[in-house]
CSV table of C-alpha atoms in Angstrom, one decimal:
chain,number,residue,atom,x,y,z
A,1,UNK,CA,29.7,-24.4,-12.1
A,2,UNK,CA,26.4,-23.7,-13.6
A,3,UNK,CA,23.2,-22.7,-11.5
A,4,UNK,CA,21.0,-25.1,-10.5
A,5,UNK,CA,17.7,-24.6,-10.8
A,6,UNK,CA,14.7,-26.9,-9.2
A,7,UNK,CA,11.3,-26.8,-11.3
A,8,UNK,CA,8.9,-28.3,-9.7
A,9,UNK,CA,5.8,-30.1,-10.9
A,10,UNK,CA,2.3,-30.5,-9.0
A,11,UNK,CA,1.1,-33.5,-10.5
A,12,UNK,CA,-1.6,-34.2,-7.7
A,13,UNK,CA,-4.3,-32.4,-9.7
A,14,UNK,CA,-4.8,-30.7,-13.2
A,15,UNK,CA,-5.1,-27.5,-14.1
A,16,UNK,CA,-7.0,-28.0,-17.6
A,17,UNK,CA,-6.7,-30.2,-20.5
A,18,UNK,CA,-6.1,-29.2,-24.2
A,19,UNK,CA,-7.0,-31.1,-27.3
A,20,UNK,CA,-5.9,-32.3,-30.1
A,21,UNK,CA,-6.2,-29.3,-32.1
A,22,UNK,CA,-4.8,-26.9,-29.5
A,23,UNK,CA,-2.2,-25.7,-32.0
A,24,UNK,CA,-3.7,-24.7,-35.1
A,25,UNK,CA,-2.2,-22.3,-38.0
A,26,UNK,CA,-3.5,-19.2,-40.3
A,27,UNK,CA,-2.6,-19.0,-44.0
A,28,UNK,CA,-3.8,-15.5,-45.2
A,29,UNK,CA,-6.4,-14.9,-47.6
A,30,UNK,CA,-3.6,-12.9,-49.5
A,31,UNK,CA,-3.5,-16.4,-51.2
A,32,UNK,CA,-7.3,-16.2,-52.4
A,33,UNK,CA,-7.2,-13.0,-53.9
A,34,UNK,CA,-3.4,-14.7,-56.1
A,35,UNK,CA,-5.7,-18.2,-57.0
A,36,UNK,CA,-3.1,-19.8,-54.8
A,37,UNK,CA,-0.4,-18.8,-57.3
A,38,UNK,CA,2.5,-19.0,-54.8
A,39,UNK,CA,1.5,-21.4,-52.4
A,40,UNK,CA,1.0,-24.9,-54.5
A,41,UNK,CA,-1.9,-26.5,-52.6
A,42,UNK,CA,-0.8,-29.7,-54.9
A,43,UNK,CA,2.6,-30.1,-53.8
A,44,UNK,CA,3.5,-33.1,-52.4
A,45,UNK,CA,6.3,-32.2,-50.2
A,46,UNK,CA,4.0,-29.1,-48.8
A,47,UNK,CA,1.2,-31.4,-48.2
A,48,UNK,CA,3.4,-34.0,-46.3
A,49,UNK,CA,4.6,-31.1,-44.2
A,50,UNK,CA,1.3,-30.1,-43.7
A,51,UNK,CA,0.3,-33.8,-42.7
A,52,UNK,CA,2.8,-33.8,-40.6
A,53,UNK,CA,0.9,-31.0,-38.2
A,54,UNK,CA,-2.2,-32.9,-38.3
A,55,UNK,CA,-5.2,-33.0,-36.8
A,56,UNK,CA,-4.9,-28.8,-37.1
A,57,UNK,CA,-7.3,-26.0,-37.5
A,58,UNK,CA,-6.9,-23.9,-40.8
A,59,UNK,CA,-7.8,-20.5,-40.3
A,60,UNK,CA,-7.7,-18.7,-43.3
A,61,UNK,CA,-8.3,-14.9,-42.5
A,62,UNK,CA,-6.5,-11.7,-41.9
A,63,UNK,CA,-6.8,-8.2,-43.3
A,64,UNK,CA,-7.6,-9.6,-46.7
A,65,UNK,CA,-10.3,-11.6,-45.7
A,66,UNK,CA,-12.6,-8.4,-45.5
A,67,UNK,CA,-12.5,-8.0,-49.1
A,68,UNK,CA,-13.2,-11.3,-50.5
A,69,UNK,CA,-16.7,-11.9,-52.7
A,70,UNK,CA,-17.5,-15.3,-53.1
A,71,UNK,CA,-18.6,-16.1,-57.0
A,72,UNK,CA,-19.7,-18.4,-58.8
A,73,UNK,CA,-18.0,-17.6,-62.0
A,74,UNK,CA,-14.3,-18.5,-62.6
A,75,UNK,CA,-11.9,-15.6,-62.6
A,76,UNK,CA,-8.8,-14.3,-63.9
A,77,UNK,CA,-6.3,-13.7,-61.0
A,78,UNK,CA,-4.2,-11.2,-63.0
A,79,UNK,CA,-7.8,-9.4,-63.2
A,80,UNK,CA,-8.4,-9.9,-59.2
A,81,UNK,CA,-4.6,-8.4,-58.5
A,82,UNK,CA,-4.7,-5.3,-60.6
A,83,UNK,CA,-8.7,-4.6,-59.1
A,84,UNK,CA,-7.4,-4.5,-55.3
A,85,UNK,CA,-6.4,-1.8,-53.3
A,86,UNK,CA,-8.3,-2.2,-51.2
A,87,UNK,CA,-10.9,-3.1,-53.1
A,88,UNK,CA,-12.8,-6.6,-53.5
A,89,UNK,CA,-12.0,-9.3,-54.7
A,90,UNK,CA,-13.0,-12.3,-55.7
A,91,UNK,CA,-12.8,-16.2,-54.6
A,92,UNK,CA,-14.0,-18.9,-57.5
A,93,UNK,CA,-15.5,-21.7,-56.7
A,94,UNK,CA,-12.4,-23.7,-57.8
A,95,UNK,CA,-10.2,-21.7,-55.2
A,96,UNK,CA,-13.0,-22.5,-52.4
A,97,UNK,CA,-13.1,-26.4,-53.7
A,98,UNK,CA,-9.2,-26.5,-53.7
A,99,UNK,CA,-9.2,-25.3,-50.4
A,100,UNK,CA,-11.2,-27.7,-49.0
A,101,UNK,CA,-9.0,-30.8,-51.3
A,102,UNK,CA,-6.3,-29.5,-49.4
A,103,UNK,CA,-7.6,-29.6,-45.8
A,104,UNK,CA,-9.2,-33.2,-46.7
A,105,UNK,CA,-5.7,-34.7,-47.7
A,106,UNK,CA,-3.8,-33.4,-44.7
A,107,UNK,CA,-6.0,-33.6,-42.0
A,108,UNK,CA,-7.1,-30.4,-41.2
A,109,UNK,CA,-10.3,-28.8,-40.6
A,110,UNK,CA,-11.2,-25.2,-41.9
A,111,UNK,CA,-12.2,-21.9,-40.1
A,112,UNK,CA,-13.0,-19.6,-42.7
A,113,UNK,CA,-13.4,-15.5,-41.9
A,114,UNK,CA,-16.2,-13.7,-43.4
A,115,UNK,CA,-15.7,-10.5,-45.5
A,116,UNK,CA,-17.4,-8.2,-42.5
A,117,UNK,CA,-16.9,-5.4,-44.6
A,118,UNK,CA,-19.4,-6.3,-47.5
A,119,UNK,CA,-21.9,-4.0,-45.6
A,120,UNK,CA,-25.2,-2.5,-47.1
A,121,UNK,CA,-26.3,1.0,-45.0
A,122,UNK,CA,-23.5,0.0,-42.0
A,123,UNK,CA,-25.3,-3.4,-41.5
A,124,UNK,CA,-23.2,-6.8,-42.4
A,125,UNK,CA,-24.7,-7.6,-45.8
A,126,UNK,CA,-25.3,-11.6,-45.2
A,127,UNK,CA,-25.9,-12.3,-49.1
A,128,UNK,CA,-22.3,-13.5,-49.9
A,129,UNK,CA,-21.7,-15.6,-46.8
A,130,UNK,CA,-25.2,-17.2,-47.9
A,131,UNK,CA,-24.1,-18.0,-51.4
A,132,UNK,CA,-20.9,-19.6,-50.1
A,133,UNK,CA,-22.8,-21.8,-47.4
A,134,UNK,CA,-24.7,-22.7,-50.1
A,135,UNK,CA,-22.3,-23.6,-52.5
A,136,UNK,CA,-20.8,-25.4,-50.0
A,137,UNK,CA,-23.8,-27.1,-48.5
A,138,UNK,CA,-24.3,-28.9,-52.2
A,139,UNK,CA,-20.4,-29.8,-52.2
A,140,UNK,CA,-21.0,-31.5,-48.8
A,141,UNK,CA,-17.5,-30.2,-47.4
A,142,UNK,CA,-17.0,-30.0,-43.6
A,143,UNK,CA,-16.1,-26.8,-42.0
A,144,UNK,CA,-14.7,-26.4,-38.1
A,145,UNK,CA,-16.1,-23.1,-38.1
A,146,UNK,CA,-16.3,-19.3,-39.1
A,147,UNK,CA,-15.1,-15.9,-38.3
A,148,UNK,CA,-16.6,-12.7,-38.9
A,149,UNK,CA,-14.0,-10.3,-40.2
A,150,UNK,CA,-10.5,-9.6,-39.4
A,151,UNK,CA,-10.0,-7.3,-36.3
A,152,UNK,CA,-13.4,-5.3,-36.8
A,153,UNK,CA,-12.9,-2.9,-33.8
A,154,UNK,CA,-9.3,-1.3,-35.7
A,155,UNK,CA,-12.1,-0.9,-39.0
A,156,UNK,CA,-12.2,2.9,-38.1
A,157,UNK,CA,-8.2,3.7,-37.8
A,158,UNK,CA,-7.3,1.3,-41.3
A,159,UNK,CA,-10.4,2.0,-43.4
A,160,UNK,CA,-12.1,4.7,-42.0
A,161,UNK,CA,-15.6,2.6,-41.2
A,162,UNK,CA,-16.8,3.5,-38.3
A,163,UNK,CA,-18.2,-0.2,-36.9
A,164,UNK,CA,-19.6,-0.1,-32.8
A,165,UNK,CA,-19.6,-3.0,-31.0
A,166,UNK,CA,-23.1,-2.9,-30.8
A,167,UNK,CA,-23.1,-3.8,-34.5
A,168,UNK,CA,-20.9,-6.0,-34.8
A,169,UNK,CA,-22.5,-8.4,-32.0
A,170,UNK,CA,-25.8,-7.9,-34.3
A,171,UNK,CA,-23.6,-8.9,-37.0
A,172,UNK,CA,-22.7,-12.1,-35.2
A,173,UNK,CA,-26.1,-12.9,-34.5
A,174,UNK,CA,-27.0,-12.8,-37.7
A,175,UNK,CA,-24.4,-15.2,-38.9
A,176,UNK,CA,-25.5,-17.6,-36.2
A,177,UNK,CA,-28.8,-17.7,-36.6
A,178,UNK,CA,-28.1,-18.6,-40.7
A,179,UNK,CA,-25.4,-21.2,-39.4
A,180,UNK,CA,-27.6,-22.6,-36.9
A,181,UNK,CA,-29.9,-23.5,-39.9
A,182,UNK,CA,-27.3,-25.3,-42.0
A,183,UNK,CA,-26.2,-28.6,-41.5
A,184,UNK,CA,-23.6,-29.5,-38.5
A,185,UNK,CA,-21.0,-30.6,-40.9
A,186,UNK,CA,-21.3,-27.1,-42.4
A,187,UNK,CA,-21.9,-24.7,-39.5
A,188,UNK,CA,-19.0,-26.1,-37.6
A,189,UNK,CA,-18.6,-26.5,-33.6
A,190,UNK,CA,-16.9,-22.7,-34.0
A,191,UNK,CA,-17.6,-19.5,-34.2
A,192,UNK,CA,-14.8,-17.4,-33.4
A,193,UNK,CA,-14.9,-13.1,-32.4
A,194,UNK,CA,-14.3,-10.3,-31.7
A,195,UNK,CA,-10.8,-11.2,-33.2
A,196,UNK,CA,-9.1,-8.2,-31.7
A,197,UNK,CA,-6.0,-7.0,-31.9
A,198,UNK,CA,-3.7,-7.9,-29.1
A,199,UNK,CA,-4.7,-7.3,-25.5
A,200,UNK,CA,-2.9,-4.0,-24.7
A,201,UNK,CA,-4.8,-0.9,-24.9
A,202,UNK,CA,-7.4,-0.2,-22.0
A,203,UNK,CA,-10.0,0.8,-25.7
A,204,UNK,CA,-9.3,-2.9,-27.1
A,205,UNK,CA,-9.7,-4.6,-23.6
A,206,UNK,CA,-13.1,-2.5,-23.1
A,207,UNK,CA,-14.4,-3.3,-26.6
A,208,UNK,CA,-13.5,-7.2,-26.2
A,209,UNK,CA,-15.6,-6.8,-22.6
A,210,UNK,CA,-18.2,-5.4,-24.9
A,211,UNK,CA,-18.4,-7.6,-27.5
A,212,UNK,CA,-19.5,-10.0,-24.9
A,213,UNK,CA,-21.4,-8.5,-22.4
A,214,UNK,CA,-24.1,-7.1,-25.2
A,215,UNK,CA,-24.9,-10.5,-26.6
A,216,UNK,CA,-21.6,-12.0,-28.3
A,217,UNK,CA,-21.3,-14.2,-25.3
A,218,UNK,CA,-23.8,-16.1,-26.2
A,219,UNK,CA,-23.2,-16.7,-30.0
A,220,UNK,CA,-19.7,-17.2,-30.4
A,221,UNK,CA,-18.1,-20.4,-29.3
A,222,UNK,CA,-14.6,-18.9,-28.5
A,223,UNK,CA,-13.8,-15.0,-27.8
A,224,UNK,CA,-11.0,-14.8,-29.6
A,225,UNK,CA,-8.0,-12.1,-29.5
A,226,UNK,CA,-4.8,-11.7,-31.8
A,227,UNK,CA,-1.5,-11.4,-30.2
A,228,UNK,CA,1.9,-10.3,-31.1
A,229,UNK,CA,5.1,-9.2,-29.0
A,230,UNK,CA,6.2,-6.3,-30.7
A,231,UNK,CA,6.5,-4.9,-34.6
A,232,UNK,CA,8.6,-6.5,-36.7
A,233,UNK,CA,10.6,-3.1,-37.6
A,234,UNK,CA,12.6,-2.6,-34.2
A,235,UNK,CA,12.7,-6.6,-33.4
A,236,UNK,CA,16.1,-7.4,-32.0
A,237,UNK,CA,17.3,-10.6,-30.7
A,238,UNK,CA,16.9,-9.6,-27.4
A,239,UNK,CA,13.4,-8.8,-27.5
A,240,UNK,CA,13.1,-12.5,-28.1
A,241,UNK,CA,14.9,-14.1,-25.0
A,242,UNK,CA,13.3,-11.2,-22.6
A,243,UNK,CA,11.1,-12.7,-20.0
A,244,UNK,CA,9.4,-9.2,-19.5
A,245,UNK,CA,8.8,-9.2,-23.3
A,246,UNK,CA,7.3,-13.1,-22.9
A,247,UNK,CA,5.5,-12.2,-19.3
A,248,UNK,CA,3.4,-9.6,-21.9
A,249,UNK,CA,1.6,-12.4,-23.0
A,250,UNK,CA,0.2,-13.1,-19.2
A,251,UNK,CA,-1.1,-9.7,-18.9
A,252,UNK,CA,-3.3,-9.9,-22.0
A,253,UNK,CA,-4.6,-13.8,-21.2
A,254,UNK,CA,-5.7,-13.0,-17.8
A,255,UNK,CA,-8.0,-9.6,-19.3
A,256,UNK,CA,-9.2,-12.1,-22.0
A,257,UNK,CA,-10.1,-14.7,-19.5
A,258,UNK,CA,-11.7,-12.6,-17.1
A,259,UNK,CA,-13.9,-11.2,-19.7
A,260,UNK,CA,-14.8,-14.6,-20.5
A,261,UNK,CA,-15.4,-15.9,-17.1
A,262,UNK,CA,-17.2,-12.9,-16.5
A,263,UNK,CA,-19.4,-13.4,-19.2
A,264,UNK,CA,-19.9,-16.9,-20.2
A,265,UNK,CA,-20.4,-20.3,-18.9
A,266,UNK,CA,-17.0,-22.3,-19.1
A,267,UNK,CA,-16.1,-21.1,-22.1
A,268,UNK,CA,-12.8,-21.1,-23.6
A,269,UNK,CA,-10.5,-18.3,-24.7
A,270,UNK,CA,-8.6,-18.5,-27.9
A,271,UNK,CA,-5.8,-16.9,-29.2
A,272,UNK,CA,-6.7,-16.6,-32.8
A,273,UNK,CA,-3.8,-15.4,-34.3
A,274,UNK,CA,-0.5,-15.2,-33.3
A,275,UNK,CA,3.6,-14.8,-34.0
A,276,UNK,CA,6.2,-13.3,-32.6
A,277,UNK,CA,6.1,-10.0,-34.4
A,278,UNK,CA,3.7,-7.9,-36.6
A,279,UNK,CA,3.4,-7.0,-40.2
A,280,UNK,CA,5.2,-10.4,-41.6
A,281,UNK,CA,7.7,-11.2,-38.9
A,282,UNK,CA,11.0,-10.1,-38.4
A,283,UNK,CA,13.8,-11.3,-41.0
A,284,UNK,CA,16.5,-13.4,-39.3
A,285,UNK,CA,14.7,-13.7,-36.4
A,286,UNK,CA,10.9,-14.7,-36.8
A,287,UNK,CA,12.0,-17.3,-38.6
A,288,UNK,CA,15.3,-18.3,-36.9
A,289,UNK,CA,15.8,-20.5,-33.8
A,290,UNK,CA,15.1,-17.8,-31.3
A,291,UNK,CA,11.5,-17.4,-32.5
A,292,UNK,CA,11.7,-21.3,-30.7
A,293,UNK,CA,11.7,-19.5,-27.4
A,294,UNK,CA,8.6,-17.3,-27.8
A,295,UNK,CA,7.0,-19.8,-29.7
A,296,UNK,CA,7.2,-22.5,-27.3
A,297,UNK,CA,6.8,-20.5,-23.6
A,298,UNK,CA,3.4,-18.8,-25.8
A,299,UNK,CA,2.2,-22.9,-25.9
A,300,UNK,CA,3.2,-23.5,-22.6
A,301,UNK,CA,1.3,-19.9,-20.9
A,302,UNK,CA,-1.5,-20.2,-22.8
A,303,UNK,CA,-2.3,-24.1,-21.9
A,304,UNK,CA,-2.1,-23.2,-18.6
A,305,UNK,CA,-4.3,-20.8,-18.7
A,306,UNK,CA,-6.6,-22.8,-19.7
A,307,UNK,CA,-6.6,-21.2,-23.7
A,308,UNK,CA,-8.4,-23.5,-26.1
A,309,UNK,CA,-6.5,-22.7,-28.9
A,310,UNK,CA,-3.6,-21.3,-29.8
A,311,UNK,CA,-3.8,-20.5,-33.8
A,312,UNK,CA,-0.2,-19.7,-35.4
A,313,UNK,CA,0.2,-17.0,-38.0
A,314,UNK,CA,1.2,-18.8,-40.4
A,315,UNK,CA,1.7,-21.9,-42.1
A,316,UNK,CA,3.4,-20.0,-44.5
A,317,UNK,CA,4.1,-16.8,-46.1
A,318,UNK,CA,6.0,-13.7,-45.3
A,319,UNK,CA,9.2,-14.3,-42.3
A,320,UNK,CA,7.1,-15.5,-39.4
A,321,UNK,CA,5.7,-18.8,-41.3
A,322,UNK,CA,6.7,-22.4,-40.4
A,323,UNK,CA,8.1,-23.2,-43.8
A,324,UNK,CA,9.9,-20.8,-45.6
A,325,UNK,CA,8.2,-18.8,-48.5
A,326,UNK,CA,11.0,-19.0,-50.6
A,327,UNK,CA,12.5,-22.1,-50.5
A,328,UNK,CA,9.4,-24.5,-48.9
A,329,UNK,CA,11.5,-25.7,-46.3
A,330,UNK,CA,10.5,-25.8,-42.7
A,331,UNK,CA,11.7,-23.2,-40.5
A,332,UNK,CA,12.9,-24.1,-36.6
A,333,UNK,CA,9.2,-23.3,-35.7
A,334,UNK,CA,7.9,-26.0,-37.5
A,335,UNK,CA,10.1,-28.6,-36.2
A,336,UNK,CA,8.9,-27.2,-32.8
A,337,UNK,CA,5.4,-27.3,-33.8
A,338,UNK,CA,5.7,-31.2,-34.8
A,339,UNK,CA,7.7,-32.3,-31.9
A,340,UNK,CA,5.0,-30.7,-29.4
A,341,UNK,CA,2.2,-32.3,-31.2
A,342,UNK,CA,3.9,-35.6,-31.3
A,343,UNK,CA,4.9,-35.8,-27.4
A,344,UNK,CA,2.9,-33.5,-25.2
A,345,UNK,CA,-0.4,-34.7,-24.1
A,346,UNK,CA,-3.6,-33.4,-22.5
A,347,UNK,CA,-3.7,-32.9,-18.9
A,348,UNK,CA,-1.8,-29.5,-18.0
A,349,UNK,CA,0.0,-29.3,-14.7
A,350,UNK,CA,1.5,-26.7,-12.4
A,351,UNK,CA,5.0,-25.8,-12.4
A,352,UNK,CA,7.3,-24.0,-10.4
A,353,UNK,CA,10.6,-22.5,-10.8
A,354,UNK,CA,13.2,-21.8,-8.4
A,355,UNK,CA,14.7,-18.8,-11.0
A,356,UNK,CA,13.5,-15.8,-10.1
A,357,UNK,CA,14.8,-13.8,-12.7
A,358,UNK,CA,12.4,-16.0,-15.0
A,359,UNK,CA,15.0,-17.2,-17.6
A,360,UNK,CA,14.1,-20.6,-16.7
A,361,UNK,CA,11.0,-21.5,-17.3
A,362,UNK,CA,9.2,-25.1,-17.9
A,363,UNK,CA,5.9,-26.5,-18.2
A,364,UNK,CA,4.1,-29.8,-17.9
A,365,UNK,CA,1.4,-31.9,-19.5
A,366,UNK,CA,0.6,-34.9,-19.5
A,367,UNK,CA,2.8,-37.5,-22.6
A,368,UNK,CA,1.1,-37.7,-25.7
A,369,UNK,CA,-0.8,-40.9,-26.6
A,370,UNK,CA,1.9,-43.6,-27.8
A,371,UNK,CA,3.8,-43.2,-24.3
A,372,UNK,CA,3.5,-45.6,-21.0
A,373,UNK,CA,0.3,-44.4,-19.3
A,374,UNK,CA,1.2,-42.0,-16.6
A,375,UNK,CA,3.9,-40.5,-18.6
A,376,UNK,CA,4.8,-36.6,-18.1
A,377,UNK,CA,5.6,-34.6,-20.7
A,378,UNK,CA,8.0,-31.2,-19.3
A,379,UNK,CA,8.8,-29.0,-22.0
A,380,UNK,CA,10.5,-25.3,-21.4
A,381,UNK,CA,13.6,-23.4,-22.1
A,382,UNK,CA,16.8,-21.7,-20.8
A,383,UNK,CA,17.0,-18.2,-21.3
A,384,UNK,CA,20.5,-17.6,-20.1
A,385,UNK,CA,23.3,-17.8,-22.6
A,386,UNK,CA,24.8,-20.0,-20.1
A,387,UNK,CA,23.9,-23.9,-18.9
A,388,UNK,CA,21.9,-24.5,-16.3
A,389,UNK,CA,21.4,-27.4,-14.1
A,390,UNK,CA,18.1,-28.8,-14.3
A,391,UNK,CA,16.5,-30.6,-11.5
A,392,UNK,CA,13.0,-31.7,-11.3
A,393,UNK,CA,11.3,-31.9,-7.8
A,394,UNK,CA,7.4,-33.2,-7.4
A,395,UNK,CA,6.3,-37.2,-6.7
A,396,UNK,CA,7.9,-37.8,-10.0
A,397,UNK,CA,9.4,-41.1,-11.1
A,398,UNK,CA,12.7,-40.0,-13.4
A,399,UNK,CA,14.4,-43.2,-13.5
A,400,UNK,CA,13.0,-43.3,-17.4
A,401,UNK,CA,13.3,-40.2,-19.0
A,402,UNK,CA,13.7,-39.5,-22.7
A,403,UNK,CA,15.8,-36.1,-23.3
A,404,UNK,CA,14.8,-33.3,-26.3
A,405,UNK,CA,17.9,-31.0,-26.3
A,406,UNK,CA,17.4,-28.0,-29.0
A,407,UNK,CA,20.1,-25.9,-28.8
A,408,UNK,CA,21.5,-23.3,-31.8
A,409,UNK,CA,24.2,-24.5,-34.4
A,410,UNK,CA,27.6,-22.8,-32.6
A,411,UNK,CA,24.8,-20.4,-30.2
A,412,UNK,CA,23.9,-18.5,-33.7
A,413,UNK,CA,20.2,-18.0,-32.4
A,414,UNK,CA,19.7,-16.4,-35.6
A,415,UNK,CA,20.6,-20.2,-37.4
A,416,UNK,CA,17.7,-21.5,-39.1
């Protein structure tokens, strides 16, 4: 017989409410400095996959993004590729415009991080962001919002810039005060720092407290930290169905939400980058059906913890990206992505499990729009390699249900 297992569900009062753009997605700025080479912004088949996520935030950031120059002038990527290591490079026009044809025609919205590296005698050198707002001001695009630089407070240990947090929040204000005088459709609703790295260290959790105690709080719109679950290079398939690896991610949301609570007035933490492992993703895994597990308790955590968005590294490109960089196809994680956006609604709700080894473990939202009003939407996963019986306790009406089963081809968790 299999173990039962009650979850129960608290429906007499919400906990939070997400939107519609709760989960968003990265593409690196990798693809910038190759003119979009080998990602084919005009594909149709990418373009209705990317459709298919939509509305979404597109972050486009990451450890590149602190050596791109904005010009005016068209360039020769071949001329950009040889230049780099780790020096700038540059970003046409033509990239920038194809960028935003992109976003238009699948219904996303850009967040785009600022090269916070461009500085002149250790102070952010504004010049660049200014021609790009510009340029961008007379194209009439729409942005969701910017980023300053790509985990600014590791600058020191990667490139040997010594950045304090003092700075950087001056660097912030900067940019704010030159977005606050550009048009709304331009500046965006966010502003997203100190896009740290994850959570972990005591040093990282002090400089995120910082960030926002000396002024940050009041200019950015989201404090914003990365996370991961491990490195890529000792990822095992265990890792990935460990509830102490996935209770990790609890830890680092309740020092990001304190900071915030502490420091600003109701607003919201994000999670502004994310995957299951670091540097690419782990082959065979990271893009397999047991990156499903981390993937979907990660959603589930950080609604309830009242996260206002959860931004997934990436769209595509190296192991860890919803389609596949090879072949274009969409990995498990992007089914799961487009099933979640499709059925689970707003309102978050408290659940309960009865399994105290916390293999079991389910949350609850509201049903997506498109569903009777009142629906539930209870989404979660079963950890043991075993079947469990499921029972769900709460003043729930189940006479109606409709059943998602995801299980691995012949329990190959590895399957993609």
């Amino acid at each position: 017989h299999s173990l039962l297992v009650n979850v129960h569900v608290d429906v007499s009062k919400p906990l939070g409410k997400i939107t519609k753009n709760f989960v968003g997605v990265t593409m690196n700025s990798t693809y910038v400095k190759e003119n979009w080479k080998y990602f084919n912004l005009k594909s149709v088949k990418t373009q209705t996959l990317a459709a298919g996520l939509s509305p979404s935030y597109l972050r486009v950031g990451g450890t590149d993004a602190d050596f791109v120059i904005f010009t005016g002038r068209e360039v020769n990527t071949d001329e950009n590729i040889r230049k780099f290591d780790p020096i700038n490079f540059t970003m046409s026009e033509t990239s920038w415009d194809s960028i935003h044809r992109f976003t238009q025609k699948v219904g996303w919205t850009l967040i785009f991080d600022l090269n916070s590296l461009y500085r002149t005698d250790g102070v952010w050198n504004s010049s660049n962001a200014e021609v790009l707002i510009k340029y961008s001001i007379k194209k009439n695009y729409s942005m969701a919002g910017w980023e300053l630089g790509n985990e600014p407070g590791e600058y020191l240990r990667k490139f040997g810039v010594h950045l304090t947090v003092q700075q950087l929040v001056k660097d912030y204000q900067k940019l704010s005060s030159i977005l606050s005088q550009a048009p709304p459709n331009i500046r965006g609703r966010i502003l997203i720092g100190p896009s740290t790295i994850p959570l972990v260290q005591s040093r990282v959790v002090q400089f995120f407290n910082e960030f926002l105690r000396l002024g940050g709080n009041a200019v950015v719109s989201s404090p914003n930290f990365h996370h991961y679950y491990m490195d890529e290079a000792t990822a095992s398939v265990q890792n990935f169905v460990d509830p102490d690896v996935l209770d990790g991610l609890q830890v680092e949301i309740n020092h990001g939400n304190d900071a915030t609570r502490k420091f600003t007035h109701g607003k919201q933490l994000w999670i502004g980058e994310t995957s299951s492992a670091w540097n690419g993703g782990a082959k065979g895994l990271s893009d397999g059906y047991v990156a499903a597990f981390m993937w979907l308790d990660k959603l589930g955590l950080a609604a309830k913890n009242n996260v206002g968005a959860v931004i997934r590294q990436t769209f595509y490109g190296a192991n860890y990206g919803l389609i596949d960089h090879v072949t274009m196809e969409p990995n498990p994680d992007y089914w799961l992505t487009y099933i979640y956006k499709k059925l689970v609604g707003d309102y978050v709700f408290q659940t309960d499990s009865s399994d105290k080894r916390r293999r079991v473990r389910f949350y609850a939202h509201c049903a997506a729009e498109g569903f009777p009003p009142g629906s539930l939407a209870v989404y979660g996963m079963n950890l043991y390699s075993s079947n469990v019986t499921l029972k769900l306790t709460g003043v729930l009406d189940t006479s109606q249900m409709k059943v998602y089963l995801m299980s691995a081809p012949n329990q190959n968790l590895q399957s993609k």
